[in-house]
Amino acid sequence: MNKFAAILYDSFLEIKDRKIFYFYWLVAGVIVLVFALLPSLRMNGRDILDGNVLGGEALNGFVAKFLDGFLGFAMLLLVFGSAGLAPSFLSKGRVELVLSKPIDRWRLLSMKFLGIYLVKAVVLAVVATSVWLTISIRLGMFNWGFFPGLLFACLQFLVIYAIVFFFGVLTNSAAAAIMGYFVIRIGTDLLAGRKAVYPLLSENSLWKTVLDGLYHISPKIGEMSDNIVPIMTGKGITDFYPVWSTMLIAIVFFLATLLSFNRKDY
Amino acid sequence: MNDSNAAVRVIGLSKQYAAGFRRTPVLALSDVTLDVGNNEIFGLLGPNGAGKTTLIKILLGSLLPTSGTAAVNGFGGGDWRSRLSAGYLPENHRFPPYLTGRQMLFCFGGMAGLSRNDIRGKVDSLFELVGLSQWQNTKIRKYSKGMMQRLGLAQALLNDPQLIFLDEPTDGVDPVGRHEIRTILLNLKKAGKTVFLNSHLLAEVEAVCDRVAILNKGKLIKVGPVSGLLDVKPAYHVETAGLDEAVALEVMNSFPTAKFEGTVITVTLEAPRQINDVIDMLRRRNVELVSVAPVKISLEESFLELIQGGGHHE
């Protein structure tokens, strides 16, 4: 058993022990059951479960939007479910034991991050795929664009978890990790719409520069997720800037987490 | 001691914390220097807040020193290689409650670099050693404090370390368990291991340790063999049938350390043979002697004397 396998095993058992782990499956199970048992799904008086009623493209778009919504909801649950994992790993009485093992601090934390992320990403993939499969069987139409979309959602969750992990390690508190993430998430969504307030700032270009600067250095999670539906419907990534800049910022968050952990007394 | 192959070497180690909202500096360790040789059981004693756990945490890389150096197995405390052959049972540990005892050994054994087969080959004998065989598949959240200590000990021994740090290993363990742990420690010494024992239970330290160090308020006030710690000036209780004031005054003049309690004189001397002078003096004044007995000083009394009265670093 190598060191990473041990940390992965520990992460899996800890995640499995938390009640929210079963909530993911419950939500997915309810959706699967609803779609599996629903006799019809009517829109404008017509049953869209009858594949011929809507055009293939429209149906694809409808399903992609539904799955995008489901992925967004699942990721929200994952944030709540994973925020406490880093603080628990670093809790007093446990962290001393972990740090006494022959592993570099930066490697230990990287392995823990990756361990938690992989378990959560697998959960996300399995629940989302089970929902997609049920809908696809019911519609008799398999949109394989779902998988690149799912992969992109996992990438987005990597960014989200890097932020949650950063606040978790920094504060040793699950609540602070959740709050930190939402402050950034809401703040960046507001910054994405900054152009709406430009007319109110009259001639003051300093504020525009500040808002633009903040926008560019913040993770654009909301804009990143706007790409999921186009990917699922085969249009691909519509805007690369939010994707690569957000990935870059996530790396900065992760490096800052490692730096903080390396210098911290436990 | 000055062993170039010391298992633990600490030189001029200091640790300062910033405490509270105002970040007031608190000196947890002040210029501590000590060596722990291979194949010895070394005890670290001190009252609460003396800096014992801080020292162990620096040695194992949980805390970063403010100044000085701390080396374990020839590597700096922050170097992961120093922990390759080290085991650790922390004080106030919180083992993951979602794991069973067996799962915990697999997780922490894996983190220590052991293969799955290595762990599988050791787990049963370790559970037997610490008396937890029938509890190995029970979740840790159901363990008592004593059971967790036993599990922690098994975890510390899993990678067959050469150097084992035990921070209050018998905390919460019943007397039978304490005796068993003591036996395990002595067997570890027989097997050529080095044990660094951090404890406030003086009898435990006295029973198993070869050498001890005493820390008080972050300062090392004494280090040496346990027998050396007990090496204090001889004292005697002299019980008489009766004492008058003139005799008492004469004894006081000759032996200023003499204390009187009813008909009993307690006198501390420079050398044991001086008790004859005390007896001669009393007999010359026709004082009837009932008994003469040496005052036995325990490690606890010696420890208290050092802590309360300061001390010197040998």
PDB file of C-alpha atoms in Angstrom, chain B residues 67-181:
ATOM      1  CA  SER B  67      15.917  29.001  17.059  1.00  0.00           C
ATOM      2  CA  GLY B  68      18.327  26.138  17.626  1.00  0.00           C
ATOM      3  CA  THR B  69      18.402  22.703  16.076  1.00  0.00           C
ATOM      4  CA  ALA B  70      16.613  19.445  16.739  1.00  0.00           C
ATOM      5  CA  ALA B  71      17.748  16.277  15.005  1.00  0.00           C
ATOM      6  CA  VAL B  72      16.216  12.819  15.007  1.00  0.00           C
ATOM      7  CA  ASN B  73      18.111   9.826  13.630  1.00  0.00           C
ATOM      8  CA  GLY B  74      20.668  12.246  12.205  1.00  0.00           C
ATOM      9  CA  PHE B  75      18.169  14.368  10.264  1.00  0.00           C
ATOM     10  CA  GLY B  76      16.642  17.718  11.168  1.00  0.00           C
ATOM     11  CA  GLY B  77      13.218  17.599  12.832  1.00  0.00           C
ATOM     12  CA  GLY B  78      11.521  19.058   9.774  1.00  0.00           C
ATOM     13  CA  ASP B  79      13.098  16.537   7.412  1.00  0.00           C
ATOM     14  CA  TRP B  80      10.724  13.688   6.538  1.00  0.00           C
ATOM     15  CA  ARG B  81      13.633  11.217   6.544  1.00  0.00           C
ATOM     16  CA  SER B  82      14.032  11.757  10.296  1.00  0.00           C
ATOM     17  CA  ARG B  83      10.649  10.055  10.696  1.00  0.00           C
ATOM     18  CA  LEU B  84      11.425   6.992   8.578  1.00  0.00           C
ATOM     19  CA  SER B  85      12.280   4.950  11.629  1.00  0.00           C
ATOM     20  CA  ALA B  86      10.238   6.767  14.228  1.00  0.00           C
ATOM     21  CA  GLY B  87       6.954   5.907  15.884  1.00  0.00           C
ATOM     22  CA  TYR B  88       4.787   8.342  17.798  1.00  0.00           C
ATOM     23  CA  LEU B  89       1.904   8.188  20.193  1.00  0.00           C
ATOM     24  CA  PRO B  90       0.710  11.767  20.727  1.00  0.00           C
ATOM     25  CA  GLU B  91      -0.933  13.092  23.854  1.00  0.00           C
ATOM     26  CA  ASN B  92      -4.648  13.955  23.529  1.00  0.00           C
ATOM     27  CA  HIS B  93      -4.817  12.189  20.207  1.00  0.00           C
ATOM     28  CA  ARG B  94      -8.013  12.052  18.205  1.00  0.00           C
ATOM     29  CA  PHE B  95      -7.886   8.999  16.035  1.00  0.00           C
ATOM     30  CA  PRO B  96     -10.314   9.047  13.099  1.00  0.00           C
ATOM     31  CA  PRO B  97     -13.549   7.792  14.680  1.00  0.00           C
ATOM     32  CA  TYR B  98     -14.902   6.495  11.365  1.00  0.00           C
ATOM     33  CA  LEU B  99     -12.165   3.867  11.097  1.00  0.00           C
ATOM     34  CA  THR B 100     -12.008   0.504  12.789  1.00  0.00           C
ATOM     35  CA  GLY B 101      -8.831  -0.255  14.698  1.00  0.00           C
ATOM     36  CA  ARG B 102      -7.682  -2.476  11.857  1.00  0.00           C
ATOM     37  CA  GLN B 103      -8.459   0.120   9.184  1.00  0.00           C
ATOM     38  CA  MET B 104      -6.523   2.694  11.179  1.00  0.00           C
ATOM     39  CA  LEU B 105      -3.422   0.553  11.222  1.00  0.00           C
ATOM     40  CA  PHE B 106      -3.744   0.028   7.450  1.00  0.00           C
ATOM     41  CA  CYS B 107      -4.146   3.777   6.828  1.00  0.00           C
ATOM     42  CA  PHE B 108      -1.356   4.958   9.093  1.00  0.00           C
ATOM     43  CA  GLY B 109       0.894   2.030   8.213  1.00  0.00           C
ATOM     44  CA  GLY B 110       0.450   2.933   4.549  1.00  0.00           C
ATOM     45  CA  MET B 111       1.321   6.555   5.292  1.00  0.00           C
ATOM     46  CA  ALA B 112       4.453   5.299   7.041  1.00  0.00           C
ATOM     47  CA  GLY B 113       5.427   3.613   3.767  1.00  0.00           C
ATOM     48  CA  LEU B 114       4.589   0.014   4.622  1.00  0.00           C
ATOM     49  CA  SER B 115       3.204  -2.296   1.967  1.00  0.00           C
ATOM     50  CA  ARG B 116      -0.219  -3.885   2.378  1.00  0.00           C
ATOM     51  CA  ASN B 117       1.406  -7.274   2.934  1.00  0.00           C
ATOM     52  CA  ASP B 118       3.785  -5.870   5.556  1.00  0.00           C
ATOM     53  CA  ILE B 119       0.870  -4.397   7.459  1.00  0.00           C
ATOM     54  CA  ARG B 120      -1.210  -7.558   7.125  1.00  0.00           C
ATOM     55  CA  GLY B 121       1.694  -9.555   8.544  1.00  0.00           C
ATOM     56  CA  LYS B 122       2.009  -7.352  11.631  1.00  0.00           C
ATOM     57  CA  VAL B 123      -1.513  -6.275  12.497  1.00  0.00           C
ATOM     58  CA  ASP B 124      -2.642  -9.417  14.324  1.00  0.00           C
ATOM     59  CA  SER B 125       0.452  -9.705  16.497  1.00  0.00           C
ATOM     60  CA  LEU B 126       0.290  -5.994  17.366  1.00  0.00           C
ATOM     61  CA  PHE B 127      -3.364  -6.214  18.354  1.00  0.00           C
ATOM     62  CA  GLU B 128      -2.461  -9.185  20.495  1.00  0.00           C
ATOM     63  CA  LEU B 129       0.467  -7.326  22.052  1.00  0.00           C
ATOM     64  CA  VAL B 130      -1.743  -4.420  23.139  1.00  0.00           C
ATOM     65  CA  GLY B 131      -4.672  -6.648  24.091  1.00  0.00           C
ATOM     66  CA  LEU B 132      -7.138  -5.432  21.469  1.00  0.00           C
ATOM     67  CA  SER B 133      -7.505  -8.549  19.289  1.00  0.00           C
ATOM     68  CA  GLN B 134     -11.242  -8.803  19.750  1.00  0.00           C
ATOM     69  CA  TRP B 135     -11.800  -5.098  19.099  1.00  0.00           C
ATOM     70  CA  GLN B 136      -9.845  -4.700  15.881  1.00  0.00           C
ATOM     71  CA  ASN B 137     -12.962  -4.612  13.682  1.00  0.00           C
ATOM     72  CA  THR B 138     -14.862  -2.198  15.935  1.00  0.00           C
ATOM     73  CA  LYS B 139     -15.117   1.487  15.007  1.00  0.00           C
ATOM     74  CA  ILE B 140     -12.769   3.654  17.051  1.00  0.00           C
ATOM     75  CA  ARG B 141     -15.674   5.879  18.133  1.00  0.00           C
ATOM     76  CA  LYS B 142     -16.758   2.990  20.349  1.00  0.00           C
ATOM     77  CA  TYR B 143     -13.338   2.637  22.001  1.00  0.00           C
ATOM     78  CA  SER B 144     -12.698   3.747  25.580  1.00  0.00           C
ATOM     79  CA  LYS B 145      -9.813   6.089  26.371  1.00  0.00           C
ATOM     80  CA  GLY B 146      -7.648   3.208  27.524  1.00  0.00           C
ATOM     81  CA  MET B 147      -8.385   1.221  24.364  1.00  0.00           C
ATOM     82  CA  MET B 148      -7.412   4.206  22.239  1.00  0.00           C
ATOM     83  CA  GLN B 149      -4.106   4.454  24.087  1.00  0.00           C
ATOM     84  CA  ARG B 150      -3.459   0.786  23.346  1.00  0.00           C
ATOM     85  CA  LEU B 151      -4.377   1.291  19.703  1.00  0.00           C
ATOM     86  CA  GLY B 152      -2.101   4.326  19.572  1.00  0.00           C
ATOM     87  CA  LEU B 153       0.744   2.254  20.929  1.00  0.00           C
ATOM     88  CA  ALA B 154       0.135  -0.425  18.281  1.00  0.00           C
ATOM     89  CA  GLN B 155       0.138   2.310  15.635  1.00  0.00           C
ATOM     90  CA  ALA B 156       3.413   3.718  16.976  1.00  0.00           C
ATOM     91  CA  LEU B 157       5.064   0.289  16.769  1.00  0.00           C
ATOM     92  CA  LEU B 158       3.646  -0.685  13.368  1.00  0.00           C
ATOM     93  CA  ASN B 159       6.647   0.269  11.260  1.00  0.00           C
ATOM     94  CA  ASP B 160       9.041  -1.422  13.708  1.00  0.00           C
ATOM     95  CA  PRO B 161      10.670   1.936  14.498  1.00  0.00           C
ATOM     96  CA  GLN B 162      14.091   2.300  16.031  1.00  0.00           C
ATOM     97  CA  LEU B 163      12.981   5.336  18.001  1.00  0.00           C
ATOM     98  CA  ILE B 164       9.573   5.601  19.658  1.00  0.00           C
ATOM     99  CA  PHE B 165       8.119   8.808  21.073  1.00  0.00           C
ATOM    100  CA  LEU B 166       5.401   8.224  23.637  1.00  0.00           C
ATOM    101  CA  ASP B 167       3.575  11.208  25.054  1.00  0.00           C
ATOM    102  CA  GLU B 168       1.737  10.174  28.211  1.00  0.00           C
ATOM    103  CA  PRO B 169       1.240   6.576  27.004  1.00  0.00           C
ATOM    104  CA  THR B 170      -0.573   5.353  30.115  1.00  0.00           C
ATOM    105  CA  ASP B 171      -3.010   8.245  30.279  1.00  0.00           C
ATOM    106  CA  GLY B 172      -6.462   6.764  30.900  1.00  0.00           C
ATOM    107  CA  VAL B 173      -5.141   3.221  31.103  1.00  0.00           C
ATOM    108  CA  ASP B 174      -6.112   1.015  34.058  1.00  0.00           C
ATOM    109  CA  PRO B 175      -3.411  -0.294  36.449  1.00  0.00           C
ATOM    110  CA  VAL B 176      -3.221  -3.675  34.689  1.00  0.00           C
ATOM    111  CA  GLY B 177      -2.853  -1.936  31.330  1.00  0.00           C
ATOM    112  CA  ARG B 178      -0.170   0.344  32.770  1.00  0.00           C
ATOM    113  CA  HIS B 179       1.804  -2.635  33.907  1.00  0.00           C
ATOM    114  CA  GLU B 180       1.441  -4.202  30.461  1.00  0.00           C
ATOM    115  CA  ILE B 181       2.624  -1.011  28.761  1.00  0.00           C
TER     116      ILE B 181
END
